[in-house]
Amino acid sequence: MPDEQMAAAGSAPVPPGSGPAVPQVPQVAQATPVPQATPVPQAPPVAPVPPRTLDPIDRSIVRLLQADGRASIRSVAEQVHVSRANAYARINRLIDDGVIRGFTARVNHERAGQGASAYITLKIVQNSWRTVREQLRELPGAAHIALVSGDFDVLLLVHTPDNRTLRELVLTRLQSIPEVLSTRTLLVFEETDLLDPGPAGGPALTEE
């Protein structure tokens, strides 16, 4: 069909009802608005409690209990020149503040059958300190663990019955830890405890 006939045919009026049905657009139901939840207020972060400054009496009490953890409150009070109630309150406050973490026996390791002692330095994989620390805690004879700066990463103090046991600990236990890159063992020939042991006393924190 020529273009003119097609245009004429397209302009002719269409009788009602004779044309093609126009599709009805379905009505879209409006979604019911969802009520917004009220935001829960977040508690502000708790700032760490700064260390409490110790006065001279507190420091004297700490030194006395380091030297003799079995010292009685009466003995401590007399030596720092305060009342027993004051000494008791101060010791409890030092415990609550985490200054005093506990009362332990100070051991002569050689007389206790641990004749070999050594400081061991370790180089470890970066960012593996927490993993290594937990494994070092399980070592028999481990007495002190420290993360340090310098040419190595960790300083470990151990006490063992003899050098053979120490060698096995280093070569078998330590070097089997995947995060440990290298170790160096420094044997302790003699050591001196700088804290005066003081006289033996009664049970720790007793009134008498």
Coordinates of C-alpha atoms in Angstrom, one line a residue:
M1 CA 0.0 0.0 0.0
P2 CA 1.3 3.5 -0.9
D3 CA 2.3 5.8 1.9
E4 CA -0.7 8.2 1.1
Q5 CA -3.3 5.4 1.4
M6 CA -1.8 4.2 4.6
A7 CA -2.0 7.8 6.0
A8 CA -5.6 8.2 4.8
A9 CA -6.6 4.9 6.3
G10 CA -5.0 5.8 9.5
S11 CA -7.0 9.1 9.7
A12 CA -10.4 7.5 9.2
P13 CA -12.7 7.6 12.3
V14 CA -13.1 4.3 14.0
P15 CA -16.7 3.5 15.1
P16 CA -17.1 3.0 18.8
G17 CA -16.7 -0.6 19.9
S18 CA -15.2 -1.6 16.6
G19 CA -11.6 -0.9 17.4
P20 CA -9.2 -3.2 19.3
A21 CA -9.6 -3.3 23.0
V22 CA -7.3 -1.1 25.0
P23 CA -5.6 -3.1 27.7
Q24 CA -6.4 -1.8 31.2
V25 CA -3.5 -0.9 33.4
P26 CA -3.9 -2.8 36.7
Q27 CA -4.1 -0.6 39.7
V28 CA -1.0 -1.0 41.9
A29 CA -2.0 -1.3 45.5
Q30 CA 0.0 1.1 47.6
A31 CA 2.1 -0.5 50.2
T32 CA 1.3 0.2 53.8
P33 CA 4.1 2.3 55.2
V34 CA 6.2 0.3 57.7
P35 CA 6.7 2.2 60.9
Q36 CA 10.3 3.0 61.6
A37 CA 11.7 1.4 64.7
T38 CA 12.8 3.9 67.3
P39 CA 16.6 3.8 67.4
V40 CA 18.0 2.4 70.7
P41 CA 20.3 4.9 72.3
Q42 CA 23.8 3.5 72.5
A43 CA 25.6 3.8 75.8
P44 CA 28.7 5.9 75.6
P45 CA 32.0 3.9 75.8
V46 CA 33.3 3.4 79.3
A47 CA 36.6 5.1 79.7
P48 CA 39.3 3.0 81.5
V49 CA 39.8 3.9 85.1
P50 CA 43.2 5.7 85.4
P51 CA 45.7 4.2 87.8
R52 CA 45.3 5.7 91.3
T53 CA 48.3 7.6 92.6
L54 CA 49.9 5.8 95.6
D55 CA 50.9 7.9 98.6
P56 CA 54.0 7.1 100.6
I57 CA 52.0 4.9 103.0
D58 CA 50.6 2.9 100.2
R59 CA 54.0 2.4 98.7
S60 CA 55.4 1.3 102.0
I61 CA 52.6 -1.3 102.4
V62 CA 53.3 -2.7 98.9
R63 CA 57.0 -3.1 99.7
L64 CA 56.2 -4.8 103.0
L65 CA 53.8 -7.3 101.4
Q66 CA 56.3 -7.9 98.6
A67 CA 58.9 -8.8 101.1
D68 CA 56.5 -10.9 103.3
G69 CA 53.1 -11.8 101.9
R70 CA 52.2 -13.5 105.1
A71 CA 52.6 -10.3 107.2
S72 CA 49.7 -9.6 109.5
I73 CA 47.7 -6.4 109.3
R74 CA 48.8 -5.6 112.8
S75 CA 52.5 -5.9 111.8
V76 CA 51.9 -3.8 108.6
A77 CA 50.1 -1.1 110.6
E78 CA 52.8 -0.9 113.1
Q79 CA 55.6 -0.6 110.5
V80 CA 53.8 2.2 108.5
H81 CA 52.5 3.9 111.6
V82 CA 48.8 3.8 111.0
S83 CA 45.9 2.1 112.7
R84 CA 44.9 -1.4 111.9
A85 CA 41.6 -0.2 110.5
N86 CA 43.5 2.2 108.2
A87 CA 45.9 -0.5 107.1
Y88 CA 43.1 -3.0 106.4
A89 CA 41.2 -0.4 104.4
R90 CA 44.3 0.5 102.4
I91 CA 45.2 -3.1 101.6
N92 CA 41.7 -3.8 100.5
R93 CA 41.7 -0.7 98.3
L94 CA 45.0 -1.8 96.8
I95 CA 43.5 -5.2 96.0
D96 CA 40.3 -3.7 94.5
D97 CA 42.4 -1.3 92.3
G98 CA 44.4 -4.1 91.0
V99 CA 47.7 -2.8 92.5
I100 CA 48.0 -6.0 94.5
R101 CA 47.1 -9.0 92.3
G102 CA 47.5 -11.7 94.9
F103 CA 49.8 -13.2 97.5
T104 CA 52.2 -15.9 96.5
A105 CA 55.2 -17.8 97.9
R106 CA 58.6 -16.8 96.7
V107 CA 60.5 -20.0 95.9
N108 CA 64.1 -20.9 95.9
H109 CA 64.0 -22.8 92.7
E110 CA 67.3 -24.7 93.2
R111 CA 66.1 -26.1 96.6
A112 CA 62.8 -26.9 95.0
G113 CA 64.5 -29.2 92.5
Q114 CA 64.6 -26.7 89.6
G115 CA 68.4 -26.3 89.3
A116 CA 68.5 -25.0 85.7
S117 CA 67.2 -21.5 84.9
A118 CA 67.3 -19.6 81.6
Y119 CA 66.1 -16.5 79.9
I120 CA 65.0 -17.3 76.3
T121 CA 64.6 -14.7 73.6
L122 CA 62.2 -15.4 70.8
K123 CA 61.6 -13.8 67.4
I124 CA 58.0 -14.4 66.4
V125 CA 55.7 -13.9 63.4
Q126 CA 54.3 -10.3 63.3
N127 CA 51.0 -9.9 65.1
S128 CA 51.1 -13.4 66.6
W129 CA 51.9 -12.3 70.2
R130 CA 48.6 -13.4 71.7
T131 CA 48.7 -16.8 70.1
V132 CA 52.3 -17.3 71.1
R133 CA 51.6 -16.1 74.7
E134 CA 48.9 -18.7 75.2
Q135 CA 51.2 -21.5 74.1
L136 CA 54.1 -20.3 76.3
R137 CA 51.8 -20.3 79.3
E138 CA 51.5 -24.1 78.9
L139 CA 55.3 -24.7 79.0
P140 CA 56.4 -26.5 82.2
G141 CA 58.6 -24.2 84.3
A142 CA 57.6 -21.0 82.5
A143 CA 57.8 -18.2 85.1
H144 CA 57.7 -14.9 83.2
I145 CA 56.7 -13.8 79.7
A146 CA 57.2 -10.4 78.3
L147 CA 56.6 -8.7 74.9
V148 CA 59.6 -6.4 74.4
S149 CA 61.2 -4.1 71.8
G150 CA 64.6 -4.5 70.3
D151 CA 66.4 -7.3 68.4
F152 CA 63.9 -9.9 69.6
D153 CA 60.2 -9.9 70.4
V154 CA 59.6 -12.0 73.5
L155 CA 61.5 -12.7 76.7
L156 CA 60.8 -15.9 78.5
L157 CA 62.1 -17.0 81.9
V158 CA 62.0 -20.7 82.7
H159 CA 63.0 -23.0 85.5
T160 CA 63.6 -26.7 84.8
P161 CA 65.1 -29.6 86.9
D162 CA 68.3 -29.8 84.8
N163 CA 69.9 -28.7 81.5
R164 CA 68.7 -31.8 79.6
T165 CA 65.1 -30.9 80.4
L166 CA 65.8 -27.3 79.4
R167 CA 67.3 -28.4 76.1
E168 CA 64.2 -30.5 75.4
L169 CA 62.0 -27.6 76.2
V170 CA 63.8 -25.3 73.7
L171 CA 64.4 -27.8 70.9
T172 CA 61.1 -29.7 71.1
R173 CA 58.5 -27.5 72.6
L174 CA 59.5 -24.0 71.7
Q175 CA 60.7 -24.6 68.2
S176 CA 57.6 -26.6 67.3
I177 CA 55.4 -23.5 67.8
P178 CA 54.7 -22.4 64.2
E179 CA 54.8 -18.7 65.0
V180 CA 58.3 -18.9 66.6
L181 CA 60.9 -18.0 64.0
S182 CA 64.1 -18.3 66.2
T183 CA 65.2 -18.6 69.8
R184 CA 68.3 -17.9 71.8
T185 CA 68.9 -19.3 75.3
L186 CA 70.7 -17.4 78.0
L187 CA 71.6 -19.7 81.0
V188 CA 71.3 -18.2 84.5
F189 CA 74.4 -19.0 86.5
E190 CA 73.4 -17.0 89.6
E191 CA 70.5 -14.8 90.6
T192 CA 69.8 -12.4 93.5
D193 CA 66.3 -11.5 94.7
L194 CA 66.5 -7.8 95.5
L195 CA 63.5 -7.9 97.8
D196 CA 64.3 -8.5 101.4
P197 CA 62.5 -11.7 102.4
G198 CA 61.9 -10.4 106.0
P199 CA 60.9 -12.5 108.9
A200 CA 58.3 -15.2 108.6
G201 CA 54.8 -14.1 109.7
G202 CA 51.3 -15.4 110.1
P203 CA 48.8 -15.9 107.3
A204 CA 48.3 -13.0 104.9
L205 CA 46.0 -10.2 106.0
T206 CA 45.2 -11.6 109.4
E207 CA 44.4 -9.2 112.2
E208 CA 47.1 -10.3 114.5

